[in-house]
Tab-separated table of C-alpha atoms and ligand atoms in Angstrom:
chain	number	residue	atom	x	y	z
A	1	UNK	CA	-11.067	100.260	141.880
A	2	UNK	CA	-9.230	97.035	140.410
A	3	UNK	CA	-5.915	95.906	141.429
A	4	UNK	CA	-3.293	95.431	139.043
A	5	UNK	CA	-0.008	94.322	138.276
A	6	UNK	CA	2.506	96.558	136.739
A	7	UNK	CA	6.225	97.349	136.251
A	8	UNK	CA	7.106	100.304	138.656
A	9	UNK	CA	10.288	102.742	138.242
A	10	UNK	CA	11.009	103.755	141.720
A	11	UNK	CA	14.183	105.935	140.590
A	12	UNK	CA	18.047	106.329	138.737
A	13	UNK	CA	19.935	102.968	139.155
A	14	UNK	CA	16.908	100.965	139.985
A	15	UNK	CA	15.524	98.112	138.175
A	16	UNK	CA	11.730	98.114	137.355
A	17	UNK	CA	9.728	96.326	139.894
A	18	UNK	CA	6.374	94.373	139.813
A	19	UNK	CA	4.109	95.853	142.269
A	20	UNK	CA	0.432	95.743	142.729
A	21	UNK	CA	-1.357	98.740	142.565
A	22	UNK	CA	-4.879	100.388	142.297
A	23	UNK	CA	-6.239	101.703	139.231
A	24	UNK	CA	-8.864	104.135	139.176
A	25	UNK	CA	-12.321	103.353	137.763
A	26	UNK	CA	-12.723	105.307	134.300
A	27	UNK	CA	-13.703	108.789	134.864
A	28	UNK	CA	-16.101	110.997	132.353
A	29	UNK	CA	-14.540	111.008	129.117
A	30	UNK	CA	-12.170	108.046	129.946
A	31	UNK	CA	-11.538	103.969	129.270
A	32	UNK	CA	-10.532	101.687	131.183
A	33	UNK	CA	-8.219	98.979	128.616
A	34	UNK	CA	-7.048	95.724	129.263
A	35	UNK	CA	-3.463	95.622	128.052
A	36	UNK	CA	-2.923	92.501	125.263
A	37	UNK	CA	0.675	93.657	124.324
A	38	UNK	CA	3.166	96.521	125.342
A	39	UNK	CA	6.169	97.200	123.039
A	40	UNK	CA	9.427	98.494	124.995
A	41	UNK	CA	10.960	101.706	122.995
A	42	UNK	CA	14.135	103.359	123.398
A	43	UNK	CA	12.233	106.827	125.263
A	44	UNK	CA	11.862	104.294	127.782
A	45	UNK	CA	15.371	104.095	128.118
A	46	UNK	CA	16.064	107.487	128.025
A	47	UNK	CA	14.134	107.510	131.429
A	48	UNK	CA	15.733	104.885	132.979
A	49	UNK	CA	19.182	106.095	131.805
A	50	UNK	CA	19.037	109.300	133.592
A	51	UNK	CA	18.904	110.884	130.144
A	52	UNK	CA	15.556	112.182	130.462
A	53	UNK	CA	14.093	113.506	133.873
A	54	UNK	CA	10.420	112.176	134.928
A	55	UNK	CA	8.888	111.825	138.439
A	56	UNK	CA	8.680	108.568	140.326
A	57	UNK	CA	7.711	106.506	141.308
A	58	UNK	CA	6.062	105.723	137.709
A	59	UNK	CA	4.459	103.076	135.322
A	60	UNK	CA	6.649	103.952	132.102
A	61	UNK	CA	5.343	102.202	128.775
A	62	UNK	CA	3.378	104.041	125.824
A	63	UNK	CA	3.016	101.910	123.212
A	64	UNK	CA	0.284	99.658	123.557
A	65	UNK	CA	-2.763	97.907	122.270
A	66	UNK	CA	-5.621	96.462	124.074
A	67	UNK	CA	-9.513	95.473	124.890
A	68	UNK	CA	-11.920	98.213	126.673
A	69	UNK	CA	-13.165	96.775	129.648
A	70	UNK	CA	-15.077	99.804	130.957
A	71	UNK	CA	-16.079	103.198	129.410
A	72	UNK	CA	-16.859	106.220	131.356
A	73	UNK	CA	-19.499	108.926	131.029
A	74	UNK	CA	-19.996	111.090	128.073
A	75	UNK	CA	-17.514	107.949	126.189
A	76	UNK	CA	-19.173	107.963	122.292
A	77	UNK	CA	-16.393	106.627	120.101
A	78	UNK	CA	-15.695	103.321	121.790
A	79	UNK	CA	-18.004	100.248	123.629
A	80	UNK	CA	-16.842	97.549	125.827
A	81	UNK	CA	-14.991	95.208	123.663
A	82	UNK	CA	-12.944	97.402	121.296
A	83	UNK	CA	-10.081	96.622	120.225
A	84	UNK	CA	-7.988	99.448	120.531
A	85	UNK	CA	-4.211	100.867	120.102
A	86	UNK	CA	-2.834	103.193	122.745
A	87	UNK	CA	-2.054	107.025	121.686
A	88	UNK	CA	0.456	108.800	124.207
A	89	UNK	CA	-1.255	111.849	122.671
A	90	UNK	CA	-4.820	112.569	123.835
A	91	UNK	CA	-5.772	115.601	121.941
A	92	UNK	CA	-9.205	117.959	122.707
A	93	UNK	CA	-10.495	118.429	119.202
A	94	UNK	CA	-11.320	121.951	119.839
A	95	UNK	CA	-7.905	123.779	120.175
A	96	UNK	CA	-6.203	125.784	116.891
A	97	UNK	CA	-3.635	123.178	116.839
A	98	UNK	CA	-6.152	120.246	116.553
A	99	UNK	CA	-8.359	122.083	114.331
A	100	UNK	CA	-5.880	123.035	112.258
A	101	UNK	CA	-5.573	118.722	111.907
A	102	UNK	CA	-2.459	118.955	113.670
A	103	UNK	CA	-3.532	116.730	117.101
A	104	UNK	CA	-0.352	115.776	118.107
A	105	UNK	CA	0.862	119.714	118.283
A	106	UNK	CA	-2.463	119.887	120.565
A	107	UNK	CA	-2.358	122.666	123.465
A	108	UNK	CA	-4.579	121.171	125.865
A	109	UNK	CA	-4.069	117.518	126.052
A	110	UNK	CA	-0.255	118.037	126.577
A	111	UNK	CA	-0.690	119.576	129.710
A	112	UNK	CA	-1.975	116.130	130.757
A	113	UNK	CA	1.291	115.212	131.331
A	114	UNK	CA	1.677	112.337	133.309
A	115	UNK	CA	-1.531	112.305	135.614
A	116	UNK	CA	-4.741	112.332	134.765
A	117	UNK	CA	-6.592	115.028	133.415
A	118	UNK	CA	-6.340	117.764	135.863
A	119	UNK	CA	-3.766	116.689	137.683
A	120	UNK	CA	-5.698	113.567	139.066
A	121	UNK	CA	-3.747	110.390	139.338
A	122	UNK	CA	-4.917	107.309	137.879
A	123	UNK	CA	-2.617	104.539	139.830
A	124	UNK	CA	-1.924	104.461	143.359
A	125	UNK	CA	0.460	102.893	145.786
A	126	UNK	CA	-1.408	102.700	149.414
A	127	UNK	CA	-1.808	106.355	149.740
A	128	UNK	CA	0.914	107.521	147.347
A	129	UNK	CA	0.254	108.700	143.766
A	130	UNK	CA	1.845	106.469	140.992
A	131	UNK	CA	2.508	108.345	137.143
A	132	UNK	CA	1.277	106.980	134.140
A	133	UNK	CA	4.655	107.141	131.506
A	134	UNK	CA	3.958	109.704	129.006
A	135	UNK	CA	0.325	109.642	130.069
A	136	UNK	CA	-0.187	105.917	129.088
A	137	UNK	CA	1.222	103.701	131.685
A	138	UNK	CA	1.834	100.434	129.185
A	139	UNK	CA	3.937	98.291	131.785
A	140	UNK	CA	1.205	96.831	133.387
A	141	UNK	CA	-2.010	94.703	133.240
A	142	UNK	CA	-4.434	97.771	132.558
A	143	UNK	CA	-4.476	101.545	132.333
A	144	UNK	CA	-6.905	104.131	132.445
A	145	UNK	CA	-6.948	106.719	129.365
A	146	UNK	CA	-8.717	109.099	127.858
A	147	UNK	CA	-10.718	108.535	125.153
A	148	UNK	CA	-9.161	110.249	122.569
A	149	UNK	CA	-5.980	108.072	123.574
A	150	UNK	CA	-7.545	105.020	122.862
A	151	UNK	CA	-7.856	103.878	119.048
A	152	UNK	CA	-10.116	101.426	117.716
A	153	UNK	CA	-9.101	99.256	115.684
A	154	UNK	CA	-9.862	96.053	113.777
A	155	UNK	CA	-10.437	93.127	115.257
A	156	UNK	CA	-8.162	90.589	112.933
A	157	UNK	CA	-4.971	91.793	113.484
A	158	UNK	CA	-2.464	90.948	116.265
A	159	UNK	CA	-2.720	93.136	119.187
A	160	UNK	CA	1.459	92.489	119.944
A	161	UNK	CA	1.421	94.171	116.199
A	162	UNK	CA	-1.028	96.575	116.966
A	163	UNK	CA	1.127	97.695	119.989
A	164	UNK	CA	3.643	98.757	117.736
A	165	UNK	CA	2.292	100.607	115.769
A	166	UNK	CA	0.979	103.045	118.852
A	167	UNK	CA	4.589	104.087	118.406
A	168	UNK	CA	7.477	102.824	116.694
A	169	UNK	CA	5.884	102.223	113.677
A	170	UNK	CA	3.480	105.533	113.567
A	171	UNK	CA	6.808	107.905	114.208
A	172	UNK	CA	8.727	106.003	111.506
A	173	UNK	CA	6.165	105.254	108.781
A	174	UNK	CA	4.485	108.962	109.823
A	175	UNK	CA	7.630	110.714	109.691
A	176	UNK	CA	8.041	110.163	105.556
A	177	UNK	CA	4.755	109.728	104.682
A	178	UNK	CA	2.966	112.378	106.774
A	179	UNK	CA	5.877	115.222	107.723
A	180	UNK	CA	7.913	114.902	104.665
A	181	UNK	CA	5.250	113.738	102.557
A	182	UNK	CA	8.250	112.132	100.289
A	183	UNK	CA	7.058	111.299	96.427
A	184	UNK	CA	7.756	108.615	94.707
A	185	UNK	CA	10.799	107.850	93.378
A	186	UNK	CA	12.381	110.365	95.650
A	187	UNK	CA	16.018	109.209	97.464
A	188	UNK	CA	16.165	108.453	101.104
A	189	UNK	CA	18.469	108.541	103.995
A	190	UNK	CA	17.315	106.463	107.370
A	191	UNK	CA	20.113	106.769	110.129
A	192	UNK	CA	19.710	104.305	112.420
A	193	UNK	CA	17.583	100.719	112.280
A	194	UNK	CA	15.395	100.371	115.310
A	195	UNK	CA	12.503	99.889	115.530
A	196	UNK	CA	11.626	103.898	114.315
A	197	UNK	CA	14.231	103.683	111.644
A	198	UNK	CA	12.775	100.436	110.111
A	199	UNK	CA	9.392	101.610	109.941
A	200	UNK	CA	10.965	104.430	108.040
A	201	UNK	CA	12.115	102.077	105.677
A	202	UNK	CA	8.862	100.398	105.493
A	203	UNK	CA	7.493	103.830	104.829
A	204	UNK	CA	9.543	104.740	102.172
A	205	UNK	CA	8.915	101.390	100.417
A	206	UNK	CA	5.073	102.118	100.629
A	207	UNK	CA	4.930	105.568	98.890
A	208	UNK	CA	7.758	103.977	96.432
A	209	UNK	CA	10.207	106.236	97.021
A	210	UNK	CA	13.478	105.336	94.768
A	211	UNK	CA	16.877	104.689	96.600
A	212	UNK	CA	16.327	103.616	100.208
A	213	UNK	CA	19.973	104.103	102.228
A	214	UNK	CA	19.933	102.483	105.693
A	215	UNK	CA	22.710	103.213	107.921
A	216	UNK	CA	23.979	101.463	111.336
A	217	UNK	CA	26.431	99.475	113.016
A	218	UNK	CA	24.641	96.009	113.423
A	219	UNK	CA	25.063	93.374	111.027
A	220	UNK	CA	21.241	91.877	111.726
A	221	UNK	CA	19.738	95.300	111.697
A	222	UNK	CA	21.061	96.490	108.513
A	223	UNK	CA	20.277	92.846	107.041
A	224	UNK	CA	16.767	93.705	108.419
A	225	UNK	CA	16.846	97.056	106.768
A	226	UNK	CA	17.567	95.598	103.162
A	227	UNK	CA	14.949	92.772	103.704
A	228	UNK	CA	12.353	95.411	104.379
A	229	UNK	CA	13.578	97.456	100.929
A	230	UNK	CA	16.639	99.211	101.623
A	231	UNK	CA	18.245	99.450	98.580
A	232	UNK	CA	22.091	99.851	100.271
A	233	UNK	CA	23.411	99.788	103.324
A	234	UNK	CA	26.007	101.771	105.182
A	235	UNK	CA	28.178	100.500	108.421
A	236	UNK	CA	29.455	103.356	109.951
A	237	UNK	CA	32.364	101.118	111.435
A	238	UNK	CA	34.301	101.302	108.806
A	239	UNK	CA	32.984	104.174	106.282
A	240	UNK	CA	32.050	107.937	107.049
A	241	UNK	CA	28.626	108.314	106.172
A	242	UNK	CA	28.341	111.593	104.439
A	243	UNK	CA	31.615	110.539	101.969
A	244	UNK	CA	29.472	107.531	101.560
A	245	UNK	CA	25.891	108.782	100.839
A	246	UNK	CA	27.670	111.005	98.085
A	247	UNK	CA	29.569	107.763	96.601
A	248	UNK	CA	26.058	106.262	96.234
A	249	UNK	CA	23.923	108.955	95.226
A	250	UNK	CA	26.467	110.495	92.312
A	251	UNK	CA	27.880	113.179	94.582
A	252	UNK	CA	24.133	114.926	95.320
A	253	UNK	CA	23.215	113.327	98.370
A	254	UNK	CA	19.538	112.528	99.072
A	255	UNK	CA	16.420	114.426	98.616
A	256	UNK	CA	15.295	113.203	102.845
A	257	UNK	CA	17.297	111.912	105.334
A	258	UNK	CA	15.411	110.730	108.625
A	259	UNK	CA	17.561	110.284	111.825
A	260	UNK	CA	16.341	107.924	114.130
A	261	UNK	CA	18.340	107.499	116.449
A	262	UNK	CA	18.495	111.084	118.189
A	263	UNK	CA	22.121	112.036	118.458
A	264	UNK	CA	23.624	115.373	117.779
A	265	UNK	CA	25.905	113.579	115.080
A	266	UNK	CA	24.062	112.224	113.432
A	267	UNK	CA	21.390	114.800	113.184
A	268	UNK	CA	24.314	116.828	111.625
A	269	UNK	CA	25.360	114.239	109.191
A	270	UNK	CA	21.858	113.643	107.830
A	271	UNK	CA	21.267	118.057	107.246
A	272	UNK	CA	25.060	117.335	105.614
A	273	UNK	CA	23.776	114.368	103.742
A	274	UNK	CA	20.699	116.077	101.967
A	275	UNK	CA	21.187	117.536	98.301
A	276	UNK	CA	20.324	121.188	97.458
A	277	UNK	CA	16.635	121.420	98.112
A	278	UNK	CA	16.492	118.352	100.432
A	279	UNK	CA	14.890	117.891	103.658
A	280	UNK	CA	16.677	116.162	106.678
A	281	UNK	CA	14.285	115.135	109.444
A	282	UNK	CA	14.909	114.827	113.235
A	283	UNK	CA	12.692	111.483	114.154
A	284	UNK	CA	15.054	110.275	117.007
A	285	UNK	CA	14.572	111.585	120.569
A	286	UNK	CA	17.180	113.090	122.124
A	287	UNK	CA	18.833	113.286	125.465
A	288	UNK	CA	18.278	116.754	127.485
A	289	UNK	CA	20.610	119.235	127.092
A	290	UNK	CA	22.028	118.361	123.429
A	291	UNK	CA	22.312	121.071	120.954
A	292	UNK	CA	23.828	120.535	116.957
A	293	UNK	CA	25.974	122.606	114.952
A	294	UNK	CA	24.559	123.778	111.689
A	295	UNK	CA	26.162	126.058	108.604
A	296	UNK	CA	22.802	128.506	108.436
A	297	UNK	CA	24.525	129.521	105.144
A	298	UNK	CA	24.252	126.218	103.280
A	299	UNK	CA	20.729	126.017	104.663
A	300	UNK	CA	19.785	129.238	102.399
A	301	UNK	CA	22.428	129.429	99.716
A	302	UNK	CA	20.931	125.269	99.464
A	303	UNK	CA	17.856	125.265	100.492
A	304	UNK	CA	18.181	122.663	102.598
A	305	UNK	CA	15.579	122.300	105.200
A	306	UNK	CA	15.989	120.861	109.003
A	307	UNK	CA	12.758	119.790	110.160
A	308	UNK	CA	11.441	117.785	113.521
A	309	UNK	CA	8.858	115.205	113.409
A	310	UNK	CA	6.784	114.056	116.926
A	311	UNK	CA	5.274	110.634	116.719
A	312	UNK	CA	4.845	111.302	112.727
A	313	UNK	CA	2.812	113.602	112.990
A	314	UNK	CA	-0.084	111.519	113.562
A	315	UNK	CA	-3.735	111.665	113.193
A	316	UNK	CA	-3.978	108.905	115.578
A	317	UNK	CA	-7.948	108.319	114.650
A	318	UNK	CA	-6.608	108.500	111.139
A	319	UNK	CA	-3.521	106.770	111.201
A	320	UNK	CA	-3.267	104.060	113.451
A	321	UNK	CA	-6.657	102.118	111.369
A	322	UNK	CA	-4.889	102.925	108.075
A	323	UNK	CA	-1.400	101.565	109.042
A	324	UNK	CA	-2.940	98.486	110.365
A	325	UNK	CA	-5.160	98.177	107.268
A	326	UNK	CA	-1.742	98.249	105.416
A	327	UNK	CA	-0.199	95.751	107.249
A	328	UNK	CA	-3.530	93.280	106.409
A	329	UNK	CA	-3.242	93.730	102.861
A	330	UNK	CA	0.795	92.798	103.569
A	331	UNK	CA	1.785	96.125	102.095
A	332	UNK	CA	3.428	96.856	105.269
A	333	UNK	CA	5.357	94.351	106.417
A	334	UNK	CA	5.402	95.410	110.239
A	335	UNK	CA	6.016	91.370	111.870
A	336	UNK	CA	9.828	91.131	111.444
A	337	UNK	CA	10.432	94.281	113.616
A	338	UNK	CA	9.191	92.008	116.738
A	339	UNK	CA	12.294	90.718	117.487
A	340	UNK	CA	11.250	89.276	121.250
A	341	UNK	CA	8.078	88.927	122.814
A	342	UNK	CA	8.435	88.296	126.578
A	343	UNK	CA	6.633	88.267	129.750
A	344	UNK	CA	6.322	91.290	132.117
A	345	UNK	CA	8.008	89.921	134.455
A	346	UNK	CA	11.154	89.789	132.633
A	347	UNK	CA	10.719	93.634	131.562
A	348	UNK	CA	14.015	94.488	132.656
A	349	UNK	CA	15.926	91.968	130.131
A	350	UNK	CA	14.140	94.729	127.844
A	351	UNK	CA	16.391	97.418	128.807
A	352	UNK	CA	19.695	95.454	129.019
A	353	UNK	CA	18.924	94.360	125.454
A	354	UNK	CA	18.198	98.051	124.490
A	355	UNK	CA	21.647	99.198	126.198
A	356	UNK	CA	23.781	97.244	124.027
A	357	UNK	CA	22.187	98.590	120.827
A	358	UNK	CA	20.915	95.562	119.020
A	359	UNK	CA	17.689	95.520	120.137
A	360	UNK	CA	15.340	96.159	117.313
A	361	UNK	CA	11.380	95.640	119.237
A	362	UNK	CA	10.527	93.873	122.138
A	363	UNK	CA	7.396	93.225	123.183
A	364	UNK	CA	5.749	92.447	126.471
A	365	UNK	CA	2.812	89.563	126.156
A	366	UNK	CA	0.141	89.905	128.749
A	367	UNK	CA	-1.540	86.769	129.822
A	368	UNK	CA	-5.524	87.013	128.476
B	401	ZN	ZN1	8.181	105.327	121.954
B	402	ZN	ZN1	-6.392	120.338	120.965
């Protein structure tokens, strides 16, 4: 059982904490990876802020990417070696859900939770128990996961780049060109430009969708959003941003809107913002408890569809390779969403950086 170093939440109003704790060999079924780079993303936050509620003491991170140092029994898809991308949705293969090719809707792996398989813990403190955040466990030197969690990938792109795409960049990019499936030339809506929202944009520029509105309430981030291929911007400090998505789109509003940010307003505003026939598409997380308002009767007398999308509704196997093929033929542009890379050690400048709302990705660089 190797010792490691990782960032442990002990609790609400704590900082994270470097501690060394024991990580369990890899059981059947199960790698053991040697983190290379963990991204920091705003669900994180929502643990740390109270807004979500998780046991403790726990090793939050999921987004990831990695070497396997150590495969377990009955392991076939991956050797000692692999480069891989982290997946905070193991999936079983065998259920309706996954056969139906929907893995991340999977009934089995989600009752993984936040223990091993079973209920088994992975880390420990002396004799206590340690979770692994959202079954992953990113903020430290190594985690154990199961197989289907681990991705390989290729072996010639970054792994801090890789990490981001283990989230961030699969529930953005995912969420238009997987769940909404949006066609070229189509209009698009993106509220909110973090690190979700731009990959959004980055989506919508891949499939070639037409106009590309970005909307927030940071200069660099909606400078970002244009550089990436927004084609206008909105800043929701001084303009209402349904008047405004009419004033750009001719008074129809857009065929998707994507909110990415995971507030109750703005999930309204983007099923407001949609023309007749349009989709609006919940990508943000939000806090526990929060419930919208909706007219039901402009969703049928306009067709307008409210939809949810969970980590893009990825085919991890599928997705993660193809994304990161993307990026190496520089038709996705994924490097200026790291905005930081820093050291574990300073993981809690992170979340100070994410409270103030101008944080776009920052991501943790473990020493090889
Ligand atoms: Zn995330
Ligand atoms: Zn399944």
């Amino acid at each position: 059982m190797p010792t490691i170093n990782a960032a442990v939440w002990n609790g609400s109003g704590q900082p994270l904490k470097l501690e060394r704790l024991r990580l369990v060999d890899p059981g059947s079924h199960e790698v053991l990876v040697r983190l290379s780079a963990s991204g920091v993303c705003h669900s994180d936050y929502h643990v740390i802020a109270g807004e979500w509620t998780r046991p403790v003491p726990v090793v939050l991170g999921h987004e990831g990417a990695g070497v396997v140092e150590a495969i377990g029994v009955g392991v076939a898809s991956l050797e000692v070696g692999d480069h891989v991308v982290l997946s905070w949705t193991p999936y079983c293969g065998a259920c309706p859900a996954c056969l139906r090719g929907r893995p991340v809707l999977c009934e089995v792996a989600s009752e993984t939770g936040n223990l091993m398989r079973g209920g088994k813990p992975r880390l420990w403190r002396g004799g206590t128990p340690v979770h692994s955040g959202a079954g992953v466990g990113a903020f430290a030197e190594r985690t154990v996961v199961p197989e289907s969690a681990a991705i390989r990938i290729r072996k010639d792109v970054p792994l801090d780049v890789a990490a981001i795409v283990g989230c961030a960049v699969m529930t953005g990019v995912g969420a238009v060109i997987n769940t909404a499936a949006v066609e070229p030339g189509a209009s698009v809506l993106v509220i909110g430009c973090g690190g979700v929202g731009l990959s959004a944009i980055l989506g919508a520029r891949l499939v070639s969708a037409g106009q590309i509105i970005a909307v927030d309430i940071v200069d660099e981030k909606l400078a970002l959003a244009r550089r990436l291929g927004a084609t206008d911007t909105i800043d929701t400090r001084s303009v209402d941003l349904v008047g405004e998505v009419r004033r750009l789109t001719g008074g129809r509003g857009v065929r998707y809107a994507f909110e990415a940010i995971g507030r109750a307003d703005t999930i309204e505003q983007a099923f407001e913002a949609v023309a007749p026939g349009g989709v609006a598409v919940v990508v943000g997380q939000v806090a526990d408890g929060v419930r919208i308002s909706i007219d039901p009767y402009v969703m049928s007398d306009r067709e307008k569809t409210l939809t949810g999308s969970n980590y893009g509704s990825a085919r991890p196997a599928l997705d993660f390779p193809r994304l990161l093929n993307w990026y190496a033929d520089g038709r996705l542009d994924l490097d200026p969403l790291i905005a930081r890379r820093i050291c574990l050690a300073d993981i809690n400048d992170a979340f100070e950086e994410i409270k103030t709302g101008r944080a776009t990705r920052t991501v943790i660089v473990h020493p090889s």
